[in-house]
PDB file of C-alpha atoms in Angstrom:
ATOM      1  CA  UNK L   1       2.743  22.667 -19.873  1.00 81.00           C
ATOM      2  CA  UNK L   2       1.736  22.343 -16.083  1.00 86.00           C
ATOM      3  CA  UNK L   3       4.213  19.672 -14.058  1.00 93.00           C
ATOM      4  CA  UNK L   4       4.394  18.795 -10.620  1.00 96.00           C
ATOM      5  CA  UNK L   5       7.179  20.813  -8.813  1.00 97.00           C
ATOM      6  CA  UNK L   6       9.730  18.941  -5.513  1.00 97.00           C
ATOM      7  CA  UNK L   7      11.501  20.750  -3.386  1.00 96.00           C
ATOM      8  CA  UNK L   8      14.135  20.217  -2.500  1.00 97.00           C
ATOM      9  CA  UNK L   9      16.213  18.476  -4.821  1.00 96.00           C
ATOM     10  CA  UNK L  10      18.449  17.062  -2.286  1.00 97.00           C
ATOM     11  CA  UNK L  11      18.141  16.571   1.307  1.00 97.00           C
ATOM     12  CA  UNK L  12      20.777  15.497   3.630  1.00 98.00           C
ATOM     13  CA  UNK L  13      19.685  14.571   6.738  1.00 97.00           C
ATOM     14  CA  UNK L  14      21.121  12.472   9.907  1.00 97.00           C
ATOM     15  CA  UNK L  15      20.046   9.204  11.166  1.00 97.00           C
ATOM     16  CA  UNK L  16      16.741   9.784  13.456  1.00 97.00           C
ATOM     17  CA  UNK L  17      16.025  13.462  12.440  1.00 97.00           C
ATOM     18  CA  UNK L  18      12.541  14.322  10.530  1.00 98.00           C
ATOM     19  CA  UNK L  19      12.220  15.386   7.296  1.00 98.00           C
ATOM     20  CA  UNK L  20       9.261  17.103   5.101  1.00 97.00           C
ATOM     21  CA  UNK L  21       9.902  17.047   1.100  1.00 98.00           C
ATOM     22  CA  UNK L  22       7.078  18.741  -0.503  1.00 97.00           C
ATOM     23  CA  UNK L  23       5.491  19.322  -3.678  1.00 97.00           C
ATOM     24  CA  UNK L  24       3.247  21.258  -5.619  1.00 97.00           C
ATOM     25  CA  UNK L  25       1.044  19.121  -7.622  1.00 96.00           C
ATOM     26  CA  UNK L  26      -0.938  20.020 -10.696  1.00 95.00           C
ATOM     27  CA  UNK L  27      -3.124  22.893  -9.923  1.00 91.00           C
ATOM     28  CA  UNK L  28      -6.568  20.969 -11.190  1.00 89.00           C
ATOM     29  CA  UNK L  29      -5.754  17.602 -10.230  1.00 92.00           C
ATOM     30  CA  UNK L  30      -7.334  15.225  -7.354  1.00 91.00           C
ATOM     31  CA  UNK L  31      -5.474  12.623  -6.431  1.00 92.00           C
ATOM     32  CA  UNK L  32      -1.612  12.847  -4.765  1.00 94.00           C
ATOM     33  CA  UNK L  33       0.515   9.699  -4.715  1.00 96.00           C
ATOM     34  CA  UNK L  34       3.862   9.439  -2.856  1.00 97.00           C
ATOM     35  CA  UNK L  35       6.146   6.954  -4.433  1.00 97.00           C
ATOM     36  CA  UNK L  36      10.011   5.602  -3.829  1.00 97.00           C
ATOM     37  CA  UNK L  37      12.812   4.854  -5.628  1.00 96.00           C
ATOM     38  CA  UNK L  38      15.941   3.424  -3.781  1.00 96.00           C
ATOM     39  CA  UNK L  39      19.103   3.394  -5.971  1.00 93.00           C
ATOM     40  CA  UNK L  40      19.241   0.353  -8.487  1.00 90.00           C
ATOM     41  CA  UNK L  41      15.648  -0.348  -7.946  1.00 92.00           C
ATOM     42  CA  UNK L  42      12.280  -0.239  -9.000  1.00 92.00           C
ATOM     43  CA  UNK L  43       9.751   2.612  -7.882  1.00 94.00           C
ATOM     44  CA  UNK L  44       7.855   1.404  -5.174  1.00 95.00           C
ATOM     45  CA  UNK L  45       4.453   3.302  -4.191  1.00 94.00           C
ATOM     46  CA  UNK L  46       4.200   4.637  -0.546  1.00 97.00           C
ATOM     47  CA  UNK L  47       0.953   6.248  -0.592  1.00 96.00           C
ATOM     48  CA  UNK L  48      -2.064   7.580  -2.380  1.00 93.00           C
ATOM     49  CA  UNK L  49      -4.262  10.937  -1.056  1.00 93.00           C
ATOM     50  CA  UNK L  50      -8.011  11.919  -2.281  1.00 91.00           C
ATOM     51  CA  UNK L  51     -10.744  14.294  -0.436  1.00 89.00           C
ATOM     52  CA  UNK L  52      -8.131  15.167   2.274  1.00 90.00           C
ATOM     53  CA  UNK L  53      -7.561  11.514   3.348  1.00 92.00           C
ATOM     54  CA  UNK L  54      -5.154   9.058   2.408  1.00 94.00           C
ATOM     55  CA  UNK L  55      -6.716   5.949   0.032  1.00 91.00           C
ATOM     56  CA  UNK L  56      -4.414   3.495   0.042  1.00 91.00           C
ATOM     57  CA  UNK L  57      -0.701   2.752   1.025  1.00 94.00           C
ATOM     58  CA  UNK L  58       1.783   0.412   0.940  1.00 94.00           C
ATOM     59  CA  UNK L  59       3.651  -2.097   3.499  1.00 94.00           C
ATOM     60  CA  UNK L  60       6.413   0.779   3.436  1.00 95.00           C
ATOM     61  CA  UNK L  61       4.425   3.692   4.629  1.00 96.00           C
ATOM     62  CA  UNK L  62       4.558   2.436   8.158  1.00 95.00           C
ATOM     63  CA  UNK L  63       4.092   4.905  10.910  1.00 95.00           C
ATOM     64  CA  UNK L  64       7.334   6.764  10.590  1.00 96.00           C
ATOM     65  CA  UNK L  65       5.734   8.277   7.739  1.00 97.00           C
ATOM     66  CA  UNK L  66       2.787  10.651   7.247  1.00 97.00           C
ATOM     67  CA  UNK L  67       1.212  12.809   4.166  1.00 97.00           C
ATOM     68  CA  UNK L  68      -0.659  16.467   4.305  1.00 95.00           C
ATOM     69  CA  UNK L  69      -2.013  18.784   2.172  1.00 92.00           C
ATOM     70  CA  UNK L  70      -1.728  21.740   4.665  1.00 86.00           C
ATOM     71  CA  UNK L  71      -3.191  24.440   2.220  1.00 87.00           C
ATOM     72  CA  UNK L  72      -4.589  24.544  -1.580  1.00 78.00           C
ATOM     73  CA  UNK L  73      -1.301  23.900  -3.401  1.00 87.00           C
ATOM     74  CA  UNK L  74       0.992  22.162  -1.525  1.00 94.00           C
ATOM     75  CA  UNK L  75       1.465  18.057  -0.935  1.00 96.00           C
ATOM     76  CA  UNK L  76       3.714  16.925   1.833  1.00 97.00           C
ATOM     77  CA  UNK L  77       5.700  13.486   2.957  1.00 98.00           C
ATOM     78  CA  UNK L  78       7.016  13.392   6.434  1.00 98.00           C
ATOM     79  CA  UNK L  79       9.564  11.097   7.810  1.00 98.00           C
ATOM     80  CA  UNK L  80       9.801  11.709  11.973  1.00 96.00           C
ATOM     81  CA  UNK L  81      12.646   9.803  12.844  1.00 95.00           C
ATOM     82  CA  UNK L  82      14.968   8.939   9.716  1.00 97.00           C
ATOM     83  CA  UNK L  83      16.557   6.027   9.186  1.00 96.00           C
ATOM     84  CA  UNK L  84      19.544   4.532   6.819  1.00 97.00           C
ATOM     85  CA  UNK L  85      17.443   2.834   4.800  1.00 96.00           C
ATOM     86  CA  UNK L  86      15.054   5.616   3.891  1.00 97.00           C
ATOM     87  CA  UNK L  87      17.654   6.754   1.623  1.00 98.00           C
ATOM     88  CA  UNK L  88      15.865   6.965  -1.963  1.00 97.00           C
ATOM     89  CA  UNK L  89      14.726   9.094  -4.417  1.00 97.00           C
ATOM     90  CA  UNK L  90      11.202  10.116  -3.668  1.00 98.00           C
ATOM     91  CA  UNK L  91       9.124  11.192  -6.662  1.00 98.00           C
ATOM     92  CA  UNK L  92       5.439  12.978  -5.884  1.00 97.00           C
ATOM     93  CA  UNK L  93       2.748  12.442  -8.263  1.00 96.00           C
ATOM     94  CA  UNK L  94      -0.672  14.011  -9.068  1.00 95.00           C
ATOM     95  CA  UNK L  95      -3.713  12.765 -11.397  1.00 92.00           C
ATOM     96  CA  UNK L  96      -6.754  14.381 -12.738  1.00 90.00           C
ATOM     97  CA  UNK L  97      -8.429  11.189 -12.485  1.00 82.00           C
ATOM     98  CA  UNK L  98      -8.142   7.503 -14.106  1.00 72.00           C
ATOM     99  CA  UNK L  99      -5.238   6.984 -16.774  1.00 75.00           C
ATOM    100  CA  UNK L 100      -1.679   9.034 -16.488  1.00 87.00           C
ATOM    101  CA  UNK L 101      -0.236  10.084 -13.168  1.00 92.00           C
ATOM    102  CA  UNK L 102       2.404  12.947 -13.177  1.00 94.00           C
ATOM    103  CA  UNK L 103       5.667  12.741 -11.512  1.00 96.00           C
ATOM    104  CA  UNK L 104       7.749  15.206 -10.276  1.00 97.00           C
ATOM    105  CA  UNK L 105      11.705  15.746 -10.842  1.00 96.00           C
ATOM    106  CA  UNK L 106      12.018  14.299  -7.374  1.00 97.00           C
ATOM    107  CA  UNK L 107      13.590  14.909  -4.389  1.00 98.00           C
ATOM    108  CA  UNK L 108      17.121  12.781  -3.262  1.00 97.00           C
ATOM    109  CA  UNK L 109      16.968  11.718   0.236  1.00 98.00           C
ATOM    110  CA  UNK L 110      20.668  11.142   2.110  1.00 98.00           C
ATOM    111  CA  UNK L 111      20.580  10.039   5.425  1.00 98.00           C
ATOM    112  CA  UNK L 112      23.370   9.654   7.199  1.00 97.00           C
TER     113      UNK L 112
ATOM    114  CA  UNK W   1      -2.308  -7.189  -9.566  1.00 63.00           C
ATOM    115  CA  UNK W   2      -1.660  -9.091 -13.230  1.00 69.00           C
ATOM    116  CA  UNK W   3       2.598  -9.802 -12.803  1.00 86.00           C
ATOM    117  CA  UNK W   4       4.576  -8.528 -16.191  1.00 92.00           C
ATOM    118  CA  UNK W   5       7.392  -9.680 -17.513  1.00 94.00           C
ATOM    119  CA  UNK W   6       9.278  -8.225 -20.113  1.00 96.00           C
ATOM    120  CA  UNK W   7      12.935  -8.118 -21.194  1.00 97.00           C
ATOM    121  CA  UNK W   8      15.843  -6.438 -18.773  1.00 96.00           C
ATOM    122  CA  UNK W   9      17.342  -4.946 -21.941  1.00 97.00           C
ATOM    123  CA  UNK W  10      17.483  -3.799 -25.191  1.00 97.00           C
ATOM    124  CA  UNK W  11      19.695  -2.196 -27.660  1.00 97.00           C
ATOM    125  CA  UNK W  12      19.079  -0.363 -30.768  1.00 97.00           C
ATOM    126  CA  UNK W  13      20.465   2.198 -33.636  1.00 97.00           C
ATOM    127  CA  UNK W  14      19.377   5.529 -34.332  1.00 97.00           C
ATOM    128  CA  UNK W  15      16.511   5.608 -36.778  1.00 96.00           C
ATOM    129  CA  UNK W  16      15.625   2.283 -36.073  1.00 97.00           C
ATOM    130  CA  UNK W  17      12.153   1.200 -35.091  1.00 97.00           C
ATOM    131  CA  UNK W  18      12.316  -0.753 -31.335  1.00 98.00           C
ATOM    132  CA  UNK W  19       9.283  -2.871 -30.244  1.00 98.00           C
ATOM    133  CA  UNK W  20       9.393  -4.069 -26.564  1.00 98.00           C
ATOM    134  CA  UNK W  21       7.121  -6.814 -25.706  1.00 97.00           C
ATOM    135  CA  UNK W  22       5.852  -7.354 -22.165  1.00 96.00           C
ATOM    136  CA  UNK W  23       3.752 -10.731 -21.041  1.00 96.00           C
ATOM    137  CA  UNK W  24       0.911 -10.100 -18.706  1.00 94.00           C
ATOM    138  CA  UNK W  25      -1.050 -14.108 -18.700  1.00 93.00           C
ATOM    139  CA  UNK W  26      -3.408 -13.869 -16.137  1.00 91.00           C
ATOM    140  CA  UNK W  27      -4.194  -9.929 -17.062  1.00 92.00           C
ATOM    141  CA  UNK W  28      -8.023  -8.893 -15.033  1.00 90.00           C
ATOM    142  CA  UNK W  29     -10.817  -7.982 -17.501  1.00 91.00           C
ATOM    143  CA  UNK W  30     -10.826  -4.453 -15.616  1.00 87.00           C
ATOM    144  CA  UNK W  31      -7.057  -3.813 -16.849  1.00 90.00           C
ATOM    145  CA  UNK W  32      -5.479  -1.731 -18.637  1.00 91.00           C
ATOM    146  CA  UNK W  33      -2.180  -1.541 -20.155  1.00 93.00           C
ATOM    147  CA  UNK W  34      -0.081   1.578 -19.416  1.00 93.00           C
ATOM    148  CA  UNK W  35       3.768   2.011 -20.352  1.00 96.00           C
ATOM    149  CA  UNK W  36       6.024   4.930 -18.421  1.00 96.00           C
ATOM    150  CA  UNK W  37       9.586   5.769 -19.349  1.00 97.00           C
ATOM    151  CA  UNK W  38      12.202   6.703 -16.980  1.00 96.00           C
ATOM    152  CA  UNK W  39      15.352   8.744 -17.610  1.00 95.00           C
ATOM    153  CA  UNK W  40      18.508   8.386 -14.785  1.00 90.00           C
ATOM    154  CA  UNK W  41      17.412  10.895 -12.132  1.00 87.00           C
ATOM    155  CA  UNK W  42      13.974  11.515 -13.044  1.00 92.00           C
ATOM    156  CA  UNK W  43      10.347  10.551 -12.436  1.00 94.00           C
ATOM    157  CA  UNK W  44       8.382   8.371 -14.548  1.00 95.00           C
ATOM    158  CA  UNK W  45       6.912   9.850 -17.503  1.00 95.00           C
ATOM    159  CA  UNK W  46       3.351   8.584 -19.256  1.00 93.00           C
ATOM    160  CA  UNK W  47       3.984   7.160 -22.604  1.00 95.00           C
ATOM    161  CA  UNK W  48       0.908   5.248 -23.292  1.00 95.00           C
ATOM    162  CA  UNK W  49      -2.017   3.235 -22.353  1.00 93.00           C
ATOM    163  CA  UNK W  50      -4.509   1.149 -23.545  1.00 94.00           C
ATOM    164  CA  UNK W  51      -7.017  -2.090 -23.079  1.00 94.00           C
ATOM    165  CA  UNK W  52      -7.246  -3.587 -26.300  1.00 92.00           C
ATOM    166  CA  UNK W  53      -5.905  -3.678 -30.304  1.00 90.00           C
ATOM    167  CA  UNK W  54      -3.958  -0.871 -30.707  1.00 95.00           C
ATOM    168  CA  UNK W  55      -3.784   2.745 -29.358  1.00 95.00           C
ATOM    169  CA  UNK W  56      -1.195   5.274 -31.334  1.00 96.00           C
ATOM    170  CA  UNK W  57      -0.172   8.782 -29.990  1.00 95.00           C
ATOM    171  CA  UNK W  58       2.717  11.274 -31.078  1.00 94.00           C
ATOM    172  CA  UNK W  59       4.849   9.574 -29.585  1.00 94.00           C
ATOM    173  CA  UNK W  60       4.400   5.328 -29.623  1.00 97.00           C
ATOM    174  CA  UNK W  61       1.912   3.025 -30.566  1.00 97.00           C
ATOM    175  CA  UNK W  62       0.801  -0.081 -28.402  1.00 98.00           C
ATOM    176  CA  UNK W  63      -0.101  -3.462 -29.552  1.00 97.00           C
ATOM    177  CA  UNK W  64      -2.328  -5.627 -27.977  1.00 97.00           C
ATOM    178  CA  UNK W  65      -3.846  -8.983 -29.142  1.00 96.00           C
ATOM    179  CA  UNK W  66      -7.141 -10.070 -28.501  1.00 95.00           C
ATOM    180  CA  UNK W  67      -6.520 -12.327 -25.508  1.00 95.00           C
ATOM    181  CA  UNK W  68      -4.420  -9.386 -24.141  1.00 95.00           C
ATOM    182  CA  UNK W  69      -2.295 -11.728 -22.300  1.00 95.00           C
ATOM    183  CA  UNK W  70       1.048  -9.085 -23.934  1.00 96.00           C
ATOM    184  CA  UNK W  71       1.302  -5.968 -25.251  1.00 97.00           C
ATOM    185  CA  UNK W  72       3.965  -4.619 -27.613  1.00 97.00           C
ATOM    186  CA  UNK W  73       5.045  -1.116 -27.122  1.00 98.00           C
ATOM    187  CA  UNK W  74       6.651   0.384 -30.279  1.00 98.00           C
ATOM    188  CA  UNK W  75       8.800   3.802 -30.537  1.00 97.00           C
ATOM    189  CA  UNK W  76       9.367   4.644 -33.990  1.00 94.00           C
ATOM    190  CA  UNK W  77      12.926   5.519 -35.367  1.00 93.00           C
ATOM    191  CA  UNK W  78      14.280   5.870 -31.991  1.00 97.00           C
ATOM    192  CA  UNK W  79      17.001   8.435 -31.319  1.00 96.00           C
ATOM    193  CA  UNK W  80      19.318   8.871 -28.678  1.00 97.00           C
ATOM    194  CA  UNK W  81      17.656  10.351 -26.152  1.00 96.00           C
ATOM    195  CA  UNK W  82      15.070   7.948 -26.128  1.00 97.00           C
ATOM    196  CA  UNK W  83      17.893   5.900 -23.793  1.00 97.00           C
ATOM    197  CA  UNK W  84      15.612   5.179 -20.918  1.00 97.00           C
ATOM    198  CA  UNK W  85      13.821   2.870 -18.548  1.00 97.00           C
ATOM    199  CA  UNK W  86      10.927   1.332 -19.794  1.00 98.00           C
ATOM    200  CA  UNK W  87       8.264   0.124 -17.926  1.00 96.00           C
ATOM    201  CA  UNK W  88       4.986  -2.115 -18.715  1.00 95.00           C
ATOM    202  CA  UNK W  89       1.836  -1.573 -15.958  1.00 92.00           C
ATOM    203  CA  UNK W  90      -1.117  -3.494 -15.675  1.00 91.00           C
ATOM    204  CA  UNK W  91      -3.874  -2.771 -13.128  1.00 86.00           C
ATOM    205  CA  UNK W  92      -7.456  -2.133 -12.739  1.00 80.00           C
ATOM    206  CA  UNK W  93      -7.953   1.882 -13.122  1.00 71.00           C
ATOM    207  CA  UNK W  94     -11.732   1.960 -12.230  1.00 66.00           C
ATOM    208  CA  UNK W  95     -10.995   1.696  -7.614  1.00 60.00           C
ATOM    209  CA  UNK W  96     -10.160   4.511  -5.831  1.00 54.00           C
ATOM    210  CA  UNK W  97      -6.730   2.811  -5.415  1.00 54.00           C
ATOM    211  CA  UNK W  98      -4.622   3.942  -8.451  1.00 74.00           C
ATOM    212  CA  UNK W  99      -1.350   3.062  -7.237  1.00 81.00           C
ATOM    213  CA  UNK W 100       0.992   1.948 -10.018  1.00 86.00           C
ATOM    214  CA  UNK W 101       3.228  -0.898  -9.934  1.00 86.00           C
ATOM    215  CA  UNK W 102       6.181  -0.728 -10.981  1.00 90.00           C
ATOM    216  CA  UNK W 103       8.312  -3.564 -12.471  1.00 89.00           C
ATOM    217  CA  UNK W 104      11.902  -3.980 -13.297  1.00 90.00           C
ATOM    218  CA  UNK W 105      11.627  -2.512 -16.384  1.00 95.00           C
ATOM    219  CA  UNK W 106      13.472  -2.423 -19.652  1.00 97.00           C
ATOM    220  CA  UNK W 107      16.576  -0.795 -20.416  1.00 97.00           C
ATOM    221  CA  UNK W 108      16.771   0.494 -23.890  1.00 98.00           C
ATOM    222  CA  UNK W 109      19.764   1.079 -24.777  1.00 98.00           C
ATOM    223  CA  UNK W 110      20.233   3.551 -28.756  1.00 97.00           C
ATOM    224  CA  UNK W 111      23.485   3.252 -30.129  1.00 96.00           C
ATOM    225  CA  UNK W 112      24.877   5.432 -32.723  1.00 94.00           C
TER     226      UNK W 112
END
């Protein structure tokens, strides 16, 4: 069964360095969603991609944060300048279309 | 975006059947129902969806009256590992913007 793939599991980072976490959505899917999840609470969505440009995002994806698809499979989320409170799990997600998005395993985000 | 509520927890027994009931009163005539399950340390996973009666895969069925103002997710003779997160989404899946909110969620909790 195809799944969307993070990597890396865990990234530990310090306070004001960038990060990338990437993924490798579905191979036949069109739409790429970044969402959240800080420890103890509820998944928050950061961002949504189609055609090569970003559709929607949230209050959260300020501009600290940016999203690329730099080639055919991969689907990136960049931090520039980390900071405590970015700490979270950050799960990628992929659709064909309307109806059931696809998460990933996720990737934990420690910044220290 | 229609606001759910629906119960912070749950418990059940093995082979029991567990129905989790989520309010949604001022639900959009473009809405549909969807319900994800989260396990600790994972992404969201697609259970189910639907906009009105009922809808049944392998897996659940979902309930959902004719005013659709709730909807009643039901997981028959649950087991242990069905110990998750579960979560009750309503939104419009017909925009370009498919980003899913996600609630608080219920805990559900199978006991031996």
């Amino acid at each position: 069964e195809p799944e969307v793939t993070q990597t890396p599991s865990h990234q530990v980072t310090q306070m004001g360095q960038e990060v990338i976490l990437r993924c490798v959505p579905i191979s036949n899917h069109l739409y790429f969603y970044w969402y959240r999840q800080i420890l103890g609470q509820k998944v928050e969505f950061l961002v949504s991609f189609y055609n090569n440009e970003i559709s929607e995002k949230s209050e959260i994806f300020d501009d600290q944060f940016s999203v690329e698809r730099p080639d055919g499979s991969n689907f990136t989320l960049k931090i520039r300048s980390t900071k405590l409170e970015d700490s979270a799990m950050y799960f990628c997600a992929s659709s064909a279309g309307i109806g059931e998005q696809f998460f990933g395993p996720g990737t934990r985000l420690t910044v220290l | 975006l229609a606001k759910t509520t629906q119960p912070i927890s749950m418990d059940s027994y093995e082979g029991q059947e567990v129905n989790i009931t989520c309010s949604h009163n001022n639900i959009a005539t473009n809405d549909y129902i969807t319900w994800y399950q989260q396990f600790p340390s994972q992404g969201p996973r697609f259970i189910i969806q639907g906009y009105k009666t009922k809808v049944t895969n392998e897996v659940a069925s979902l309930f959902i009256p004719a005013d659709r103002k709730s909807s009643t997710l039901s997981l028959p003779r649950v087991s242990l590992s069905d110990t998750a997160v579960y979560y009750c989404l309503v939104g419009d899946l017909s925009g370009s913007a498919r980003q899913l909110t996600f609630g608080s969620g219920t805990q559900l909790t199978v006991l031996p």
